[in-house]
Amino acid sequence: MKIAFIGLGNMGGAMALNLHKAGHTLRAFDLSADACKKFAAEGLPIAKSAAATVDGAEVVISMLPASAHVDGLYFGSGDQAGLLEKIPAGTLVIDSSTIAAATSRKVAEAAAKRGIAVIDAPVSGGTGGAIAGTLTFMVGGAEADLERARPVLEKMGANIFYAGGAGAGQTAKICNNMLLGILMIGTSEALALGVANGLDPKVLSEIMRRSSGGNWALEKYNPMPGVMETSPASKNYAGGFGTDLMLKDLGLSQENAAAVRASTPLGGLARNLYAAHSLAGHGAQDFSSVIKLLQTKGA
């Protein structure tokens, strides 16, 4: 299948490589010259522009940081035309960015008028899941379009869930990431308390992992350096899922909660704590670095 892939960040680059290795014909692009150079060296064909990737493509996949980037890509900005004016009718668009559900619906509605099918398919699983091809996709849009996308999604993920109409995938994702932000803070608080009392973080992590406090952070993504070799915490919080990206997602959850008048007090507190952590200079570090905000000095 001929695929255009736009967005080669920590997640998108690995996802594109998996499609390339699976035998699909890819053309990829990112505004970062360094990202393009990096993945070109790994054998990924790189186009000169986002517009150049969609020429002849049957499927267009975007993996971008925020709503503004997705809006700019598909609708254009200033005198620059958006991709919706260049993508042929009949093409399937898969947007795996985590953005506002309203933006996903806006893109889907505009695309439908041009005969272009769109699904929102944000992911969970982190960079490890992107590399391993074991991501979870949360899909919004028409079920028939999901079935068209399934052979492509299956090369990048192990779990595919249909959440509902356009924007439903985004709603599921912000609910998931709100919970993730909350549980990472809770896990960090517990570990920091234990260490402040002289406990070995490895021992405490294993106790909690096998007890009622067990959760995904303790299983896969421990926030304490040296406890889990594969976690960003053991790599000086490099790579992974950035604090500023978590802050963005928590912001989306709170905007949505306000719109539907849902009560999310812990989500709001988590958002404020991540904002403080970002302002302290940790925005580019992995979101598990929030433990630094909770540790006693010298810990």
GROMACS .gro file of C-alpha atoms in nm:
model
  299
    1MET     CA    1   0.000   0.000   0.000
    2LYS     CA    2   0.124   0.352  -0.078
    3ILE     CA    3   0.138   0.555   0.242
    4ALA     CA    4   0.224   0.917   0.319
    5PHE     CA    5   0.352   0.963   0.675
    6ILE     CA    6   0.385   1.312   0.822
    7GLY     CA    7   0.546   1.363   1.162
    8LEU     CA    8   0.865   1.176   1.257
    9GLY     CA    9   0.894   1.253   1.627
   10ASN     CA   10   0.963   1.004   1.907
   11MET     CA   11   0.644   0.815   1.824
   12GLY     CA   12   0.584   0.885   1.455
   13GLY     CA   13   0.933   0.791   1.338
   14ALA     CA   14   0.914   0.445   1.491
   15MET     CA   15   0.561   0.393   1.360
   16ALA     CA   16   0.668   0.488   1.007
   17LEU     CA   17   0.965   0.253   1.023
   18ASN     CA   18   0.739  -0.037   1.120
   19LEU     CA   19   0.519   0.029   0.816
   20HIS     CA   20   0.827   0.049   0.595
   21LYS     CA   21   0.962  -0.279   0.732
   22ALA     CA   22   0.621  -0.440   0.676
   23GLY     CA   23   0.660  -0.378   0.303
   24HIS     CA   24   0.441  -0.074   0.250
   25THR     CA   25   0.563   0.194   0.009
   26LEU     CA   26   0.623   0.501   0.222
   27ARG     CA   27   0.708   0.864   0.169
   28ALA     CA   28   0.763   1.052   0.492
   29PHE     CA   29   0.821   1.409   0.600
   30ASP     CA   30   0.889   1.618   0.908
   31LEU     CA   31   0.960   1.988   0.948
   32SER     CA   32   1.269   1.888   1.148
   33ALA     CA   33   1.564   1.837   0.913
   34ASP     CA   34   1.737   1.636   1.184
   35ALA     CA   35   1.443   1.396   1.212
   36CYS     CA   36   1.434   1.351   0.835
   37LYS     CA   37   1.808   1.285   0.827
   38LYS     CA   38   1.787   1.037   1.113
   39PHE     CA   39   1.515   0.825   0.956
   40ALA     CA   40   1.656   0.852   0.606
   41ALA     CA   41   1.968   0.687   0.748
   42GLU     CA   42   1.745   0.402   0.868
   43GLY     CA   43   1.609   0.351   0.517
   44LEU     CA   44   1.290   0.555   0.529
   45PRO     CA   45   1.219   0.744   0.203
   46ILE     CA   46   1.190   1.116   0.278
   47ALA     CA   47   0.989   1.361   0.066
   48LYS     CA   48   1.075   1.729   0.016
   49SER     CA   49   0.753   1.850   0.173
   50ALA     CA   50   0.429   1.734   0.332
   51ALA     CA   51   0.248   1.802   0.004
   52ALA     CA   52   0.496   1.582  -0.184
   53THR     CA   53   0.420   1.285   0.039
   54VAL     CA   54   0.053   1.264  -0.062
   55ASP     CA   55   0.108   1.242  -0.438
   56GLY     CA   56  -0.032   0.901  -0.532
   57ALA     CA   57  -0.083   0.793  -0.170
   58GLU     CA   58  -0.371   0.563  -0.080
   59VAL     CA   59  -0.338   0.637   0.291
   60VAL     CA   60  -0.217   0.955   0.466
   61ILE     CA   61  -0.104   0.928   0.828
   62SER     CA   62  -0.024   1.228   1.047
   63MET     CA   63   0.138   1.220   1.389
   64LEU     CA   64   0.176   1.579   1.510
   65PRO     CA   65   0.215   1.749   1.851
   66ALA     CA   66  -0.103   1.955   1.888
   67SER     CA   67  -0.433   2.076   1.740
   68ALA     CA   68  -0.272   2.385   1.584
   69HIS     CA   69  -0.028   2.169   1.386
   70VAL     CA   70  -0.303   1.940   1.257
   71ASP     CA   71  -0.521   2.238   1.165
   72GLY     CA   72  -0.229   2.402   0.981
   73LEU     CA   73  -0.140   2.082   0.797
   74TYR     CA   74  -0.486   2.006   0.662
   75PHE     CA   75  -0.628   2.358   0.622
   76GLY     CA   76  -0.309   2.556   0.555
   77SER     CA   77  -0.207   2.892   0.691
   78GLY     CA   78  -0.167   3.232   0.529
   79ASP     CA   79  -0.131   3.186   0.155
   80GLN     CA   80  -0.020   2.823   0.189
   81ALA     CA   81  -0.283   2.567   0.092
   82GLY     CA   82  -0.363   2.278   0.323
   83LEU     CA   83  -0.331   1.910   0.240
   84LEU     CA   84  -0.707   1.866   0.204
   85GLU     CA   85  -0.678   2.059  -0.123
   86LYS     CA   86  -0.411   1.820  -0.248
   87ILE     CA   87  -0.533   1.480  -0.128
   88PRO     CA   88  -0.739   1.300  -0.396
   89ALA     CA   89  -1.095   1.187  -0.328
   90GLY     CA   90  -1.108   0.829  -0.207
   91THR     CA   91  -0.794   0.858   0.004
   92LEU     CA   92  -0.803   0.745   0.367
   93VAL     CA   93  -0.657   0.984   0.626
   94ILE     CA   94  -0.549   0.851   0.966
   95ASP     CA   95  -0.462   1.119   1.219
   96SER     CA   96  -0.281   0.967   1.517
   97SER     CA   97  -0.205   1.299   1.684
   98THR     CA   98  -0.352   1.365   2.029
   99ILE     CA   99  -0.561   1.677   1.979
  100ALA     CA  100  -0.896   1.832   2.069
  101ALA     CA  101  -1.193   1.622   1.959
  102ALA     CA  102  -1.342   1.936   1.802
  103THR     CA  103  -1.039   1.967   1.571
  104SER     CA  104  -1.074   1.603   1.465
  105ARG     CA  105  -1.440   1.659   1.383
  106LYS     CA  106  -1.356   1.976   1.190
  107VAL     CA  107  -1.102   1.791   0.974
  108ALA     CA  108  -1.335   1.494   0.920
  109GLU     CA  109  -1.629   1.715   0.817
  110ALA     CA  110  -1.421   1.921   0.572
  111ALA     CA  111  -1.261   1.610   0.427
  112ALA     CA  112  -1.597   1.437   0.377
  113LYS     CA  113  -1.707   1.724   0.152
  114ARG     CA  114  -1.410   1.639  -0.072
  115GLY     CA  115  -1.475   1.265  -0.070
  116ILE     CA  116  -1.186   1.195   0.167
  117ALA     CA  117  -1.234   0.952   0.458
  118VAL     CA  118  -1.082   1.049   0.795
  119ILE     CA  119  -1.044   0.862   1.122
  120ASP     CA  120  -0.888   0.994   1.440
  121ALA     CA  121  -0.664   0.723   1.585
  122PRO     CA  122  -0.453   0.851   1.876
  123VAL     CA  123  -0.227   0.598   2.045
  124SER     CA  124  -0.112   0.476   2.383
  125GLY     CA  125   0.194   0.269   2.463
  126GLY     CA  126   0.482   0.514   2.465
  127THR     CA  127   0.798   0.508   2.259
  128GLY     CA  128   0.863   0.147   2.358
  129GLY     CA  129   0.528   0.045   2.213
  130ALA     CA  130   0.591   0.249   1.900
  131ILE     CA  131   0.924   0.075   1.842
  132ALA     CA  132   0.787  -0.271   1.920
  133GLY     CA  133   0.470  -0.221   1.716
  134THR     CA  134   0.249  -0.291   2.018
  135LEU     CA  135   0.061   0.040   2.043
  136THR     CA  136  -0.304   0.072   2.137
  137PHE     CA  137  -0.515   0.269   1.886
  138MET     CA  138  -0.834   0.445   1.998
  139VAL     CA  139  -1.037   0.513   1.686
  140GLY     CA  140  -1.312   0.760   1.606
  141GLY     CA  141  -1.493   0.784   1.273
  142ALA     CA  142  -1.695   0.551   1.052
  143GLU     CA  143  -1.654   0.181   1.128
  144ALA     CA  144  -1.613   0.107   0.757
  145ASP     CA  145  -1.317   0.345   0.744
  146LEU     CA  146  -1.162   0.172   1.046
  147GLU     CA  147  -1.184  -0.157   0.858
  148ARG     CA  148  -0.999   0.004   0.566
  149ALA     CA  149  -0.735   0.125   0.809
  150ARG     CA  150  -0.703  -0.196   1.009
  151PRO     CA  151  -0.434  -0.365   0.792
  152VAL     CA  152  -0.218  -0.053   0.835
  153LEU     CA  153  -0.288  -0.005   1.205
  154GLU     CA  154  -0.209  -0.371   1.276
  155LYS     CA  155   0.150  -0.316   1.159
  156MET     CA  156   0.196  -0.049   1.424
  157GLY     CA  157  -0.017  -0.170   1.714
  158ALA     CA  158  -0.142  -0.473   1.902
  159ASN     CA  159  -0.476  -0.333   2.018
  160ILE     CA  160  -0.735  -0.146   1.814
  161PHE     CA  161  -1.050  -0.011   1.980
  162TYR     CA  162  -1.344   0.152   1.807
  163ALA     CA  163  -1.467   0.434   2.032
  164GLY     CA  164  -1.745   0.586   1.816
  165GLY     CA  165  -1.792   0.867   1.565
  166ALA     CA  166  -1.545   1.137   1.464
  167GLY     CA  167  -1.359   1.273   1.765
  168ALA     CA  168  -1.442   0.975   1.989
  169GLY     CA  169  -1.089   0.841   1.966
  170GLN     CA  170  -0.956   1.173   2.094
  171THR     CA  171  -1.202   1.174   2.383
  172ALA     CA  172  -1.092   0.823   2.485
  173LYS     CA  173  -0.729   0.929   2.463
  174ILE     CA  174  -0.761   1.235   2.685
  175CYS     CA  175  -0.949   1.028   2.944
  176ASN     CA  176  -0.669   0.773   2.938
  177ASN     CA  177  -0.392   1.034   2.960
  178MET     CA  178  -0.565   1.222   3.238
  179LEU     CA  179  -0.562   0.898   3.438
  180LEU     CA  180  -0.199   0.835   3.337
  181GLY     CA  181  -0.091   1.179   3.461
  182ILE     CA  182  -0.275   1.126   3.790
  183LEU     CA  183  -0.133   0.779   3.853
  184MET     CA  184   0.222   0.888   3.766
  185ILE     CA  185   0.199   1.164   4.026
  186GLY     CA  186   0.055   0.922   4.283
  187THR     CA  187   0.324   0.663   4.212
  188SER     CA  188   0.593   0.931   4.236
  189GLU     CA  189   0.453   1.057   4.567
  190ALA     CA  190   0.458   0.708   4.717
  191LEU     CA  191   0.812   0.634   4.598
  192ALA     CA  192   0.941   0.972   4.715
  193LEU     CA  193   0.784   0.916   5.058
  194GLY     CA  194   0.941   0.573   5.088
  195VAL     CA  195   1.286   0.694   4.984
  196ALA     CA  196   1.263   0.987   5.228
  197ASN     CA  197   1.214   0.725   5.498
  198GLY     CA  198   1.517   0.527   5.386
  199LEU     CA  199   1.346   0.253   5.182
  200ASP     CA  200   1.513   0.100   4.877
  201PRO     CA  201   1.310   0.223   4.576
  202LYS     CA  202   1.351  -0.112   4.398
  203VAL     CA  203   1.213  -0.303   4.696
  204LEU     CA  204   0.929  -0.056   4.751
  205SER     CA  205   0.841  -0.062   4.379
  206GLU     CA  206   0.816  -0.440   4.383
  207ILE     CA  207   0.606  -0.440   4.700
  208MET     CA  208   0.360  -0.192   4.552
  209ARG     CA  209   0.364  -0.358   4.210
  210ARG     CA  210   0.246  -0.684   4.362
  211SER     CA  211   0.004  -0.519   4.602
  212SER     CA  212  -0.311  -0.309   4.576
  213GLY     CA  213  -0.111  -0.008   4.457
  214GLY     CA  214   0.006  -0.188   4.144
  215ASN     CA  215  -0.029   0.013   3.820
  216TRP     CA  216   0.118   0.066   3.471
  217ALA     CA  217   0.389   0.303   3.593
  218LEU     CA  218   0.524   0.041   3.833
  219GLU     CA  219   0.495  -0.232   3.569
  220LYS     CA  220   0.642  -0.053   3.269
  221TYR     CA  221   0.757   0.302   3.343
  222ASN     CA  222   0.903   0.344   3.690
  223PRO     CA  223   0.976   0.715   3.761
  224MET     CA  224   1.269   0.647   3.996
  225PRO     CA  225   1.615   0.631   3.829
  226GLY     CA  226   1.790   0.296   3.849
  227VAL     CA  227   1.482   0.088   3.925
  228MET     CA  228   1.394  -0.008   3.568
  229GLU     CA  229   1.666  -0.002   3.301
  230THR     CA  230   1.424   0.052   3.014
  231SER     CA  231   1.238   0.349   3.163
  232PRO     CA  232   1.328   0.710   3.070
  233ALA     CA  233   1.403   0.771   3.440
  234SER     CA  234   1.716   0.557   3.401
  235LYS     CA  235   1.821   0.760   3.097
  236ASN     CA  236   1.812   1.100   3.268
  237TYR     CA  237   1.446   1.129   3.164
  238ALA     CA  238   1.540   1.158   2.796
  239GLY     CA  239   1.305   1.050   2.518
  240GLY     CA  240   0.972   0.902   2.613
  241PHE     CA  241   0.666   1.125   2.648
  242GLY     CA  242   0.757   1.482   2.730
  243THR     CA  243   0.629   1.678   3.029
  244ASP     CA  244   0.497   1.949   2.797
  245LEU     CA  245   0.305   1.689   2.596
  246MET     CA  246   0.147   1.554   2.913
  247LEU     CA  247   0.066   1.912   3.014
  248LYS     CA  248  -0.101   1.964   2.676
  249ASP     CA  249  -0.311   1.648   2.713
  250LEU     CA  250  -0.414   1.738   3.068
  251GLY     CA  251  -0.512   2.081   2.936
  252LEU     CA  252  -0.729   1.913   2.672
  253SER     CA  253  -0.897   1.702   2.938
  254GLN     CA  254  -0.979   2.008   3.147
  255GLU     CA  255  -1.110   2.203   2.848
  256ASN     CA  256  -1.333   1.910   2.763
  257ALA     CA  257  -1.445   1.868   3.125
  258ALA     CA  258  -1.545   2.235   3.135
  259ALA     CA  259  -1.735   2.202   2.807
  260VAL     CA  260  -1.945   1.906   2.927
  261ARG     CA  261  -1.954   2.022   3.293
  262ALA     CA  262  -1.780   1.708   3.420
  263SER     CA  263  -1.608   1.709   3.759
  264THR     CA  264  -1.238   1.619   3.731
  265PRO     CA  265  -1.068   1.762   4.043
  266LEU     CA  266  -0.770   1.525   4.032
  267GLY     CA  267  -0.724   1.594   3.662
  268GLY     CA  268  -0.715   1.966   3.736
  269LEU     CA  269  -0.462   1.921   4.016
  270ALA     CA  270  -0.246   1.700   3.794
  271ARG     CA  271  -0.254   1.966   3.524
  272ASN     CA  272  -0.140   2.233   3.772
  273LEU     CA  273   0.143   2.016   3.907
  274TYR     CA  274   0.270   1.943   3.555
  275ALA     CA  275   0.249   2.315   3.475
  276ALA     CA  276   0.467   2.392   3.778
  277HIS     CA  277   0.710   2.116   3.677
  278SER     CA  278   0.733   2.256   3.324
  279LEU     CA  279   0.787   2.610   3.451
  280ALA     CA  280   1.074   2.475   3.663
  281GLY     CA  281   1.254   2.385   3.341
  282HIS     CA  282   1.157   2.021   3.290
  283GLY     CA  283   0.920   2.059   2.994
  284ALA     CA  284   1.142   1.864   2.753
  285GLN     CA  285   1.205   1.578   2.995
  286ASP     CA  286   0.987   1.269   3.014
  287PHE     CA  287   0.668   1.318   3.213
  288SER     CA  288   0.784   1.070   3.479
  289SER     CA  289   1.038   1.335   3.583
  290VAL     CA  290   0.751   1.489   3.781
  291ILE     CA  291   0.893   1.288   4.071
  292LYS     CA  292   1.155   1.564   4.101
  293LEU     CA  293   0.878   1.800   4.206
  294LEU     CA  294   0.793   1.568   4.495
  295GLN     CA  295   1.132   1.455   4.622
  296THR     CA  296   1.302   1.597   4.928
  297LYS     CA  297   1.625   1.776   4.849
  298GLY     CA  298   1.916   1.539   4.812
  299ALA     CA  299   1.693   1.239   4.742
   0.00000   0.00000   0.00000
